[in-house]
């Protein structure tokens, strides 16, 4: 997850929501600009990029519904045949 908020705001958000994943702080909006997610007003749009283990963007969901984001994420990962777990053997 990437947010244009500060590290402090992201840390507070992660702790409040008991996030189990990293949140990248992008207050300078460098990464958000590179991925084309900045709106004309300068805030990041809620898009989900599905990037495979090779670093290839397999899909971009531009219709993220915050209330259903988790469900959408799981469904999209399944439809793209992403592995459910990565093992190092």
PDB file of C-alpha atoms in Angstrom:
ATOM      1  CA  UNK A   1       0.000   0.000   0.000  1.00  0.00           C
ATOM      2  CA  UNK A   2       1.211   3.486  -0.834  1.00  0.00           C
ATOM      3  CA  UNK A   3      -0.099   6.681   0.716  1.00  0.00           C
ATOM      4  CA  UNK A   4       0.820  10.302   0.071  1.00  0.00           C
ATOM      5  CA  UNK A   5       0.511  10.923   3.810  1.00  0.00           C
ATOM      6  CA  UNK A   6       3.531  11.348   6.072  1.00  0.00           C
ATOM      7  CA  UNK A   7       5.328   8.457   7.757  1.00  0.00           C
ATOM      8  CA  UNK A   8       3.805   9.550  11.062  1.00  0.00           C
ATOM      9  CA  UNK A   9       0.252   9.577   9.666  1.00  0.00           C
ATOM     10  CA  UNK A  10       0.772   6.198   7.983  1.00  0.00           C
ATOM     11  CA  UNK A  11       2.162   4.701  11.186  1.00  0.00           C
ATOM     12  CA  UNK A  12      -0.832   5.973  13.145  1.00  0.00           C
ATOM     13  CA  UNK A  13      -3.224   4.622  10.490  1.00  0.00           C
ATOM     14  CA  UNK A  14      -1.485   1.216  10.485  1.00  0.00           C
ATOM     15  CA  UNK A  15      -1.565   0.940  14.272  1.00  0.00           C
ATOM     16  CA  UNK A  16      -5.200   2.086  14.518  1.00  0.00           C
ATOM     17  CA  UNK A  17      -6.282  -0.460  11.882  1.00  0.00           C
ATOM     18  CA  UNK A  18      -3.905  -3.214  13.002  1.00  0.00           C
ATOM     19  CA  UNK A  19      -2.459  -3.434   9.498  1.00  0.00           C
ATOM     20  CA  UNK A  20      -0.504  -6.591   8.786  1.00  0.00           C
ATOM     21  CA  UNK A  21       1.201  -5.200   5.681  1.00  0.00           C
ATOM     22  CA  UNK A  22       3.654  -2.369   5.010  1.00  0.00           C
ATOM     23  CA  UNK A  23       2.481   1.096   4.025  1.00  0.00           C
ATOM     24  CA  UNK A  24       4.874   3.170   1.948  1.00  0.00           C
ATOM     25  CA  UNK A  25       4.840   6.887   2.731  1.00  0.00           C
ATOM     26  CA  UNK A  26       5.047   8.961  -0.460  1.00  0.00           C
ATOM     27  CA  UNK A  27       4.534  12.562   0.762  1.00  0.00           C
ATOM     28  CA  UNK A  28       6.596  13.934  -2.165  1.00  0.00           C
ATOM     29  CA  UNK A  29       4.248  11.983  -4.488  1.00  0.00           C
ATOM     30  CA  UNK A  30       7.146  10.556  -6.504  1.00  0.00           C
ATOM     31  CA  UNK A  31       5.822   7.004  -6.744  1.00  0.00           C
ATOM     32  CA  UNK A  32       2.217   8.151  -7.093  1.00  0.00           C
ATOM     33  CA  UNK A  33       3.225  10.321 -10.052  1.00  0.00           C
ATOM     34  CA  UNK A  34       5.229   7.491 -11.639  1.00  0.00           C
ATOM     35  CA  UNK A  35       2.219   5.154 -11.463  1.00  0.00           C
ATOM     36  CA  UNK A  36      -0.157   7.824 -12.794  1.00  0.00           C
ATOM     37  CA  UNK A  37      -2.518   7.755  -9.816  1.00  0.00           C
ATOM     38  CA  UNK A  38      -2.466  11.452  -8.921  1.00  0.00           C
ATOM     39  CA  UNK A  39      -5.728  13.245  -9.515  1.00  0.00           C
ATOM     40  CA  UNK A  40      -5.758  16.772 -10.961  1.00  0.00           C
ATOM     41  CA  UNK A  41      -6.142  18.007  -7.368  1.00  0.00           C
ATOM     42  CA  UNK A  42      -2.912  16.250  -6.349  1.00  0.00           C
ATOM     43  CA  UNK A  43      -4.218  13.427  -4.184  1.00  0.00           C
ATOM     44  CA  UNK A  44      -3.710   9.746  -4.939  1.00  0.00           C
ATOM     45  CA  UNK A  45      -6.651   7.842  -6.366  1.00  0.00           C
ATOM     46  CA  UNK A  46      -7.534   4.458  -4.861  1.00  0.00           C
ATOM     47  CA  UNK A  47      -6.228   2.090  -7.498  1.00  0.00           C
ATOM     48  CA  UNK A  48      -4.944  -1.413  -6.935  1.00  0.00           C
ATOM     49  CA  UNK A  49      -2.032  -2.641  -9.044  1.00  0.00           C
ATOM     50  CA  UNK A  50      -1.624  -6.411  -9.278  1.00  0.00           C
ATOM     51  CA  UNK A  51       2.097  -7.012  -9.778  1.00  0.00           C
ATOM     52  CA  UNK A  52       3.372 -10.551 -10.214  1.00  0.00           C
ATOM     53  CA  UNK A  53       6.553 -12.033  -8.802  1.00  0.00           C
ATOM     54  CA  UNK A  54       8.412 -11.049 -11.997  1.00  0.00           C
ATOM     55  CA  UNK A  55       7.445  -7.389 -11.444  1.00  0.00           C
ATOM     56  CA  UNK A  56       4.930  -7.323 -14.301  1.00  0.00           C
ATOM     57  CA  UNK A  57       1.709  -5.390 -13.768  1.00  0.00           C
ATOM     58  CA  UNK A  58      -0.981  -7.964 -14.520  1.00  0.00           C
ATOM     59  CA  UNK A  59      -3.992  -5.746 -13.874  1.00  0.00           C
ATOM     60  CA  UNK A  60      -5.040  -2.371 -12.500  1.00  0.00           C
ATOM     61  CA  UNK A  61      -8.309  -2.007 -10.617  1.00  0.00           C
ATOM     62  CA  UNK A  62      -9.417   1.616 -10.965  1.00  0.00           C
ATOM     63  CA  UNK A  63     -12.830   0.999  -9.393  1.00  0.00           C
ATOM     64  CA  UNK A  64     -11.776   0.275  -5.797  1.00  0.00           C
ATOM     65  CA  UNK A  65     -14.641   0.471  -3.317  1.00  0.00           C
ATOM     66  CA  UNK A  66     -13.180   1.173   0.156  1.00  0.00           C
ATOM     67  CA  UNK A  67     -16.010  -0.765   1.835  1.00  0.00           C
ATOM     68  CA  UNK A  68     -15.356  -3.850  -0.282  1.00  0.00           C
ATOM     69  CA  UNK A  69     -11.637  -3.468  -1.007  1.00  0.00           C
ATOM     70  CA  UNK A  70     -10.591  -6.627   0.848  1.00  0.00           C
ATOM     71  CA  UNK A  71     -13.208  -8.760  -0.876  1.00  0.00           C
ATOM     72  CA  UNK A  72     -12.352  -7.216  -4.260  1.00  0.00           C
ATOM     73  CA  UNK A  73      -8.656  -7.854  -3.671  1.00  0.00           C
ATOM     74  CA  UNK A  74      -9.150 -11.549  -2.877  1.00  0.00           C
ATOM     75  CA  UNK A  75     -11.494 -12.056  -5.835  1.00  0.00           C
ATOM     76  CA  UNK A  76      -9.113 -10.321  -8.245  1.00  0.00           C
ATOM     77  CA  UNK A  77      -6.081 -12.241  -6.980  1.00  0.00           C
ATOM     78  CA  UNK A  78      -7.988 -15.494  -7.507  1.00  0.00           C
ATOM     79  CA  UNK A  79      -9.179 -14.527 -11.000  1.00  0.00           C
ATOM     80  CA  UNK A  80      -5.600 -13.631 -11.976  1.00  0.00           C
ATOM     81  CA  UNK A  81      -4.388 -17.009 -10.635  1.00  0.00           C
ATOM     82  CA  UNK A  82      -1.952 -15.476  -8.161  1.00  0.00           C
ATOM     83  CA  UNK A  83      -0.524 -18.055  -5.760  1.00  0.00           C
ATOM     84  CA  UNK A  84      -2.055 -18.105  -2.290  1.00  0.00           C
ATOM     85  CA  UNK A  85       1.353 -18.465  -0.659  1.00  0.00           C
ATOM     86  CA  UNK A  86       4.937 -18.118  -1.769  1.00  0.00           C
ATOM     87  CA  UNK A  87       7.365 -20.712  -0.481  1.00  0.00           C
ATOM     88  CA  UNK A  88      11.129 -20.731  -0.704  1.00  0.00           C
ATOM     89  CA  UNK A  89      12.285 -24.214  -1.573  1.00  0.00           C
TER      90      UNK A  89
END
